[in-house]
Short mmCIF file of C-alpha atoms in Angstrom, two decimals:
data_model
loop_
_atom_site.label_atom_id
_atom_site.label_comp_id
_atom_site.label_asym_id
_atom_site.label_seq_id
_atom_site.Cartn_x
_atom_site.Cartn_y
_atom_site.Cartn_z
CA TYR A 1 109.26 123.04 84.86
CA GLN A 2 107.79 119.84 83.86
CA ARG A 3 105.03 119.44 86.51
CA ARG A 4 101.88 119.97 85.85
CA VAL A 5 98.17 117.88 87.22
CA HIS A 6 95.86 116.93 84.46
CA GLY A 7 93.27 117.22 86.14
CA GLY A 8 90.85 115.42 83.11
CA ASP A 9 87.25 114.13 84.09
CA HIS A 10 88.16 113.57 87.09
CA GLY A 11 85.72 116.85 89.06
CA ALA A 12 83.05 114.99 88.04
CA GLN A 13 84.23 111.86 88.81
CA SER A 14 84.17 113.82 92.44
CA ARG A 15 81.23 115.47 92.61
CA GLN A 16 79.16 111.95 91.79
CA MET A 17 80.37 109.93 94.51
CA THR A 18 78.36 109.35 97.34
CA SER A 19 80.15 107.59 100.45
CA CYS A 20 82.84 105.15 99.00
CA ALA A 21 84.58 104.62 95.26
CA LYS A 22 87.25 102.40 93.93
CA TRP A 23 89.88 101.97 90.92
CA ASN A 24 91.91 98.91 89.67
CA VAL A 25 95.03 100.65 89.53
CA GLN A 26 97.04 98.70 86.80
CA GLN A 27 94.24 99.24 84.58
CA TRP A 28 93.19 103.01 85.24
CA TYR A 29 97.23 103.43 84.66
CA GLU A 30 97.25 101.34 81.83
CA GLU A 31 92.98 103.96 80.84
CA ASN A 32 95.35 106.87 81.83
CA ARG A 33 98.73 105.89 80.26
CA HIS A 34 99.52 108.70 77.37
CA LEU A 35 99.19 110.88 80.69
CA PHE A 36 102.13 109.48 82.15
CA GLU A 37 104.54 110.86 79.32
CA PRO A 38 106.49 114.00 79.18
CA PRO A 39 105.30 116.30 79.76
CA ILE A 40 102.06 115.66 81.97
CA CYS A 41 103.38 112.20 83.67
CA ASN A 42 100.57 112.20 86.34
CA LYS A 43 96.93 112.93 86.88
CA LEU A 44 94.55 113.18 89.86
CA MET A 45 93.05 109.08 90.94
CA HIS A 46 91.11 111.44 94.11
CA LYS A 47 90.81 115.30 95.10
CA GLU A 48 88.75 116.12 97.99
CA GLN A 49 89.72 116.42 101.51
CA LEU A 50 92.55 113.99 100.41
CA SER A 51 94.28 114.52 96.34
CA VAL A 52 95.45 110.63 95.33
CA MET A 53 98.09 111.45 92.79
CA PHE A 54 99.88 109.33 90.89
CA VAL A 55 103.40 110.85 88.93
CA GLY A 56 105.15 109.02 86.29
CA GLY A 57 108.98 110.12 83.84
CA PRO A 58 111.19 111.09 83.32
CA ASN A 59 110.38 114.10 84.76
CA THR A 60 112.51 117.07 86.28
CA ARG A 61 112.14 120.02 88.09
CA THR A 62 114.65 122.55 89.51
CA ASP A 63 112.20 124.38 91.68
CA PHE A 64 111.19 123.71 95.00
CA HIS A 65 107.72 123.05 96.70
CA ILE A 66 106.40 124.50 100.71
CA ASP A 67 103.65 123.55 101.65
CA GLU A 68 101.71 123.59 104.75
CA SER A 69 100.49 119.56 103.52
CA SER A 70 101.94 116.84 105.12
CA GLU A 71 102.53 114.79 102.40
CA PHE A 72 103.10 110.99 101.95
CA PHE A 73 104.81 108.85 98.93
CA TYR A 74 104.02 105.07 97.72
CA GLN A 75 106.54 104.06 94.90
CA LEU A 76 105.00 101.87 93.26
CA SER A 77 107.92 100.87 90.77
CA GLY A 78 111.08 103.02 89.53
CA ASN A 79 113.32 104.95 91.56
CA MET A 80 113.39 108.45 92.98
CA SER A 81 115.38 111.57 94.58
CA LEU A 82 113.25 113.66 96.62
CA PRO A 83 116.42 116.74 97.10
CA THR A 84 115.23 118.42 100.26
CA ILE A 85 115.92 121.83 102.66
CA GLN A 86 116.26 119.86 106.68
CA ARG A 87 117.60 121.26 108.89
CA GLY A 88 119.29 124.16 106.03
CA ALA A 89 121.08 122.25 104.52
CA LEU A 90 120.64 121.00 101.45
CA LYS A 91 119.16 116.71 102.17
CA VAL A 92 118.71 114.39 99.01
CA VAL A 93 116.41 112.02 99.94
CA HIS A 94 116.86 108.46 97.84
CA ILE A 95 112.88 106.38 97.23
CA LYS A 96 113.50 103.16 95.49
CA ALA A 97 110.95 100.57 94.23
CA GLY A 98 108.16 99.42 97.07
CA ASP A 99 109.59 102.58 99.56
CA VAL A 100 107.58 104.52 101.74
CA PHE A 101 107.40 107.42 103.10
CA LEU A 102 106.56 110.55 104.98
CA LEU A 103 107.44 113.98 104.11
CA PRO A 104 106.02 117.08 107.29
CA SER A 105 104.83 120.00 105.73
CA ARG A 106 106.59 123.32 105.53
CA ILE A 107 109.97 121.36 104.07
CA PRO A 108 111.36 122.83 101.13
CA HIS A 109 111.08 119.14 98.20
CA SER A 110 112.01 119.15 94.73
CA PRO A 111 110.96 115.44 93.24
CA GLN A 112 113.15 113.78 91.04
CA ARG A 113 112.02 111.32 88.73
CA PRO A 114 114.18 110.88 86.13
CA GLU A 115 113.10 106.84 84.88
CA ALA A 116 110.97 105.84 82.01
CA GLY A 117 107.92 103.54 83.00
CA SER A 118 108.66 104.65 87.07
CA LEU A 119 104.67 104.86 88.82
CA GLY A 120 104.94 106.44 92.49
CA LEU A 121 101.86 107.32 94.58
CA VAL A 122 100.83 110.81 96.30
CA VAL A 123 98.27 111.19 98.52
CA GLU A 124 98.73 115.14 100.45
CA ARG A 125 95.69 117.23 101.09
CA SER A 126 93.54 120.21 100.23
CA ARG A 127 94.64 123.63 101.13
CA ASP A 128 92.95 125.66 103.40
CA ALA A 129 91.38 129.55 102.09
CA PHE A 130 93.89 130.54 104.13
CA GLU A 131 96.75 129.27 103.32
CA LEU A 132 99.14 129.23 101.30
CA ASP A 133 102.14 127.34 98.82
CA GLY A 134 105.89 128.46 97.81
CA LEU A 135 107.90 128.03 94.85
CA ARG A 136 111.67 128.88 95.25
CA TRP A 137 114.82 128.57 92.80
CA TYR A 138 118.81 128.38 94.00
CA THR A 139 121.27 129.90 91.85
CA ASP A 140 122.86 126.13 92.36
CA PHE A 141 120.83 123.25 92.78
CA ALA A 142 123.53 121.11 93.27
CA LYS A 143 124.31 123.32 96.83
CA CYS A 144 121.13 125.52 97.50
CA ASN A 145 123.13 128.51 99.58
CA GLU A 146 121.63 131.12 98.19
CA ILE A 147 117.90 131.87 97.15
CA LEU A 148 117.02 133.13 93.48
CA TYR A 149 113.54 133.71 93.62
CA GLU A 150 110.72 133.19 96.05
CA ARG A 151 106.81 133.10 95.06
CA TYR A 152 103.78 132.30 97.81
CA PHE A 153 100.26 132.04 96.03
CA PRO A 154 97.04 130.23 96.88
CA CYS A 155 97.15 127.22 95.79
CA SER A 156 93.73 124.35 94.87
CA ASP A 157 94.57 123.35 91.58
CA LEU A 158 98.44 122.52 91.38
CA GLY A 159 98.31 121.84 87.71
CA ARG A 160 96.11 125.75 87.65
CA ASP A 161 98.41 127.50 89.86
CA LEU A 162 101.90 126.93 89.94
CA ALA A 163 102.83 126.94 86.40
CA PRO A 164 101.88 130.64 86.40
CA GLN A 165 104.43 131.16 88.96
CA ALA A 166 107.10 129.19 87.06
CA ARG A 167 106.33 131.20 84.32
CA ALA A 168 106.72 134.51 86.37
CA PHE A 169 110.55 133.52 87.76
CA GLN A 170 111.66 132.44 83.62
CA ASN A 171 110.51 136.30 82.71
CA SER A 172 112.07 137.63 86.13
CA ASP A 173 115.20 139.47 86.04
CA ALA A 174 116.50 137.01 88.69
CA TYR A 175 116.38 134.11 86.09
CA ARG A 176 117.78 136.04 83.30
CA LEU A 177 121.27 137.23 85.66
CA SER A 178 120.90 134.29 87.11
CA ARG A 179 121.17 135.85 90.52
CA PRO A 180 118.68 138.09 93.26
CA THR A 181 117.24 141.17 93.02
CA PRO A 182 116.00 143.20 94.74
CA ASN A 183 112.81 142.08 94.57
CA SER A 184 113.05 138.58 93.82
CA VAL A 185 113.52 137.04 97.46
CA PRO A 186 109.93 138.58 99.78
CA LEU A 187 111.70 140.06 102.69
CA HIS A 188 108.53 138.57 104.43
CA LYS A 189 107.92 135.23 104.44
CA PRO A 190 103.84 133.82 105.09
CA TYR A 191 104.77 131.05 108.40
CA GLU A 192 108.46 129.61 108.88
CA LEU A 193 109.66 126.89 107.25
CA ASP A 194 110.78 124.07 108.99
CA SER A 195 114.06 124.55 110.22
CA THR A 196 114.52 121.54 112.66
CA THR A 197 113.39 118.35 111.46
CA SER A 198 115.74 115.39 110.59
CA VAL A 199 113.18 113.64 108.59
CA PRO A 200 113.13 109.46 109.42
CA GLU A 201 114.68 107.99 106.13
CA PRO A 202 111.96 106.46 103.65
CA PHE A 203 111.71 102.64 104.32
CA ASN A 204 110.62 99.44 101.96
CA LEU A 205 106.89 98.46 102.79
CA ARG A 206 106.46 94.63 102.07
CA GLU A 207 110.01 94.20 104.17
CA TRP A 208 108.75 96.23 107.62
CA ILE A 209 105.21 94.09 107.11
CA ALA A 210 106.82 90.55 106.95
CA ALA A 211 109.53 91.77 109.93
CA ARG A 212 106.35 91.82 112.13
CA HIS A 213 104.26 88.88 110.72
CA ASP A 214 103.78 88.62 114.28
CA LEU A 215 103.04 91.48 115.84
CA LEU A 216 100.05 92.18 112.66
CA ALA A 217 98.64 88.91 113.24
CA GLN A 218 98.56 89.75 117.40
CA HIS A 219 97.00 93.43 116.80
CA GLY A 220 95.88 93.14 113.21
CA ILE A 221 96.87 96.82 113.00
CA LEU A 222 99.80 98.39 113.46
CA ASN A 223 101.33 102.67 113.03
CA LEU A 224 103.64 102.83 109.76
CA PHE A 225 104.97 105.58 111.77
CA PRO A 226 105.39 105.25 114.75
CA ASP A 227 107.33 108.13 116.35
CA HIS A 228 107.36 110.42 112.94
CA PRO A 229 107.44 113.89 113.51
CA ASP A 230 104.78 114.40 111.18
CA GLY A 231 101.42 115.49 113.69
CA GLU A 232 99.41 114.88 109.94
CA PHE A 233 99.22 111.19 108.37
CA ARG A 234 97.98 108.13 110.01
CA VAL A 235 98.89 105.62 107.47
CA HIS A 236 98.02 101.38 108.87
CA VAL A 237 98.72 98.41 108.24
CA ILE A 238 95.64 96.88 108.71
CA VAL A 239 95.45 93.04 108.51
CA GLY A 240 92.26 90.25 108.25
CA THR A 241 92.11 88.26 111.36
CA SER A 242 89.66 85.38 112.29
CA ALA A 243 86.56 86.30 113.24
CA ASP A 244 86.69 85.75 116.78
CA GLN A 245 89.54 88.43 116.29
CA GLN A 246 87.74 91.34 114.33
CA GLN A 247 88.64 94.37 116.06
CA GLN A 248 87.29 98.12 116.29
CA HIS A 249 89.85 99.55 114.06
CA ASN A 250 87.16 97.97 111.18
CA ARG A 251 84.87 100.14 111.62
CA ASP A 252 85.44 104.31 112.24
CA CYS A 253 83.98 107.61 111.19
CA TRP A 254 86.62 109.49 110.28
CA GLU A 255 85.71 113.50 110.62
CA GLY A 256 88.81 114.47 109.85
CA GLY A 257 88.49 113.60 105.86
CA ASP A 258 88.98 111.40 103.71
CA THR A 259 89.97 107.74 104.02
CA LEU A 260 92.38 106.06 101.30
CA LEU A 261 92.30 101.87 101.51
CA PHE A 262 95.16 100.37 98.90
CA GLN A 263 95.21 96.64 99.18
CA LEU A 264 98.26 95.21 99.23
CA GLU A 265 97.99 91.26 99.25
CA GLY A 266 95.64 88.30 100.19
CA PRO A 267 91.41 88.08 99.13
CA ALA A 268 89.64 90.79 98.54
CA ILE A 269 88.34 92.04 101.52
CA SER A 270 84.81 94.38 101.45
CA VAL A 271 84.05 98.24 102.39
CA VAL A 272 80.42 98.48 103.41
CA ALA A 273 79.77 102.41 104.56
CA ALA A 274 76.88 104.31 104.65
CA ALA A 275 75.32 106.31 101.25
CA SER A 276 76.48 110.63 103.04
CA PRO A 277 77.86 111.92 106.13
CA GLN A 278 74.07 112.05 106.78
CA HIS A 279 73.53 108.78 107.24
CA GLN A 280 74.88 106.02 109.95
CA LEU A 281 76.18 102.40 109.66
CA VAL A 282 73.45 99.35 109.97
CA ASP A 283 75.08 96.61 111.37
CA ALA A 284 77.14 95.07 109.16
CA SER A 285 75.69 91.77 110.34
CA SER A 286 72.76 93.07 108.08
CA SER A 287 71.67 92.68 104.56
CA ALA A 288 73.51 96.46 103.69
CA SER A 289 74.41 95.98 100.24
CA SER A 290 70.28 95.95 99.77
CA SER A 291 69.69 98.71 101.14
CA HIS A 292 69.70 102.20 100.11
CA ASP A 293 71.38 103.96 102.33
CA VAL A 294 75.04 102.36 101.96
CA VAL A 295 76.92 101.47 99.62
CA GLU A 296 79.05 98.37 99.00
CA VAL A 297 81.94 97.81 97.12
CA GLU A 298 84.42 95.11 96.93
CA VAL A 299 88.26 96.07 96.95
CA GLY A 300 90.72 93.24 96.10
CA MET A 301 94.55 92.74 95.32
CA GLY A 302 96.42 95.51 93.76
CA GLU A 303 93.33 97.76 93.69
CA CYS A 304 92.47 100.79 96.55
CA ALA A 305 89.49 102.71 97.48
CA VAL A 306 88.35 106.26 99.01
CA VAL A 307 85.91 106.86 101.85
CA ARG A 308 84.50 110.50 101.61
CA GLN A 309 85.19 112.19 104.47
CA GLY A 310 82.60 111.45 107.83
CA CYS A 311 80.90 109.13 106.35
CA ALA A 312 80.77 105.81 108.45
CA TYR A 313 82.00 102.92 106.55
CA GLU A 314 83.43 99.05 108.31
CA VAL A 315 85.83 97.18 106.38
CA ARG A 316 85.04 93.20 106.41
CA ARG A 317 88.77 91.89 106.02
CA PRO A 318 89.09 88.06 105.17
CA VAL A 319 92.09 85.63 106.90
CA GLY A 320 95.26 86.34 104.95
CA SER A 321 94.42 90.19 103.61
CA VAL A 322 96.90 92.73 103.75
CA GLY A 323 96.30 96.84 103.22
CA LEU A 324 97.19 100.20 104.10
CA ARG A 325 94.42 103.22 105.74
CA VAL A 326 95.70 106.42 104.98
CA GLN A 327 94.36 109.78 107.05
CA GLN A 328 94.85 112.31 107.20
CA ASP A 329 94.32 115.85 110.16
CA PRO A 330 94.79 119.06 108.42
CA ARG A 331 95.30 120.68 112.06
CA GLY A 332 97.89 117.88 112.65
CA ASN A 333 101.00 120.24 112.47
CA ALA A 334 98.91 123.92 113.36
CA ALA A 335 100.69 123.97 116.56
CA ARG A 336 104.21 124.01 114.50
CA ARG A 337 102.01 126.36 112.90
CA VAL A 338 104.27 130.04 112.98
CA PRO A 339 102.88 132.78 110.92
CA LEU A 340 105.32 134.78 111.20
CA HIS A 341 103.37 138.18 108.06
CA PRO A 342 99.97 138.72 107.25
CA TYR A 343 100.86 138.40 103.56
#
């Protein structure tokens, strides 16, 4: 079992964060390159309401992860596959370099990253206190028609909380005998898994943007996943327009959670954010950077920034800039959640 999350000094960094922080992804990756080799292969960049993680390879696994958070994938380099259980059957999703993919909650999945040097962004959310993650193993990974072992557990830290469950499986009679035993699969599950959704296929992000060049120029913003069955993630492509076309979407205060901004192309954007959720954002035309109540960061191509939950912010986008905005509503799939048993 190889999936482990290395927290490093991240916790202290999160506690010190006020309203907005930024990273140069390539520089950050080079500084942490040793963590993207087996057996770790991943590192958290940010962890508060959103968990922003980069995952490398080679890294393969035999378990399926089950959680109540949806997950957003953006594969930066190399290819990966994602075996899933959709509508009760195994379906392998192939995510190529440059692809984006959105996986709704409560669908078992098993990320496989066999290529050395591959790198992908994965975004999910923190768990509520009552939510449980699950791990599942099948008697035959290639067929997934019989569950061998399954457990549900509280999970606030993937590196800390998943590994003990994997060790328990490896010490179980089911593992030793390679067949289910009376207690290896719980009779009662904490919630119903999604057995009805067919998840839309991955697609190449830059090809999607190029095909909608005129629409983006006209509106300044487009939903990356319109009509998607997931109700949690709100992912938009936003471009810079002329001054008289600047839209309301460049100013926001997302109470539901953190906001991830990933700059893909063009000149740098400027993010002006209130220093804490209690402060109000001053008029962007004023000298915001000189105020103690706001912070201003410049986010260039290949860089990303996170605006903290509840902080008002404004983005100044020069003409030619293209970026992603990723937000997540933790209540977005609540109506679809069916509790089965007080676990």
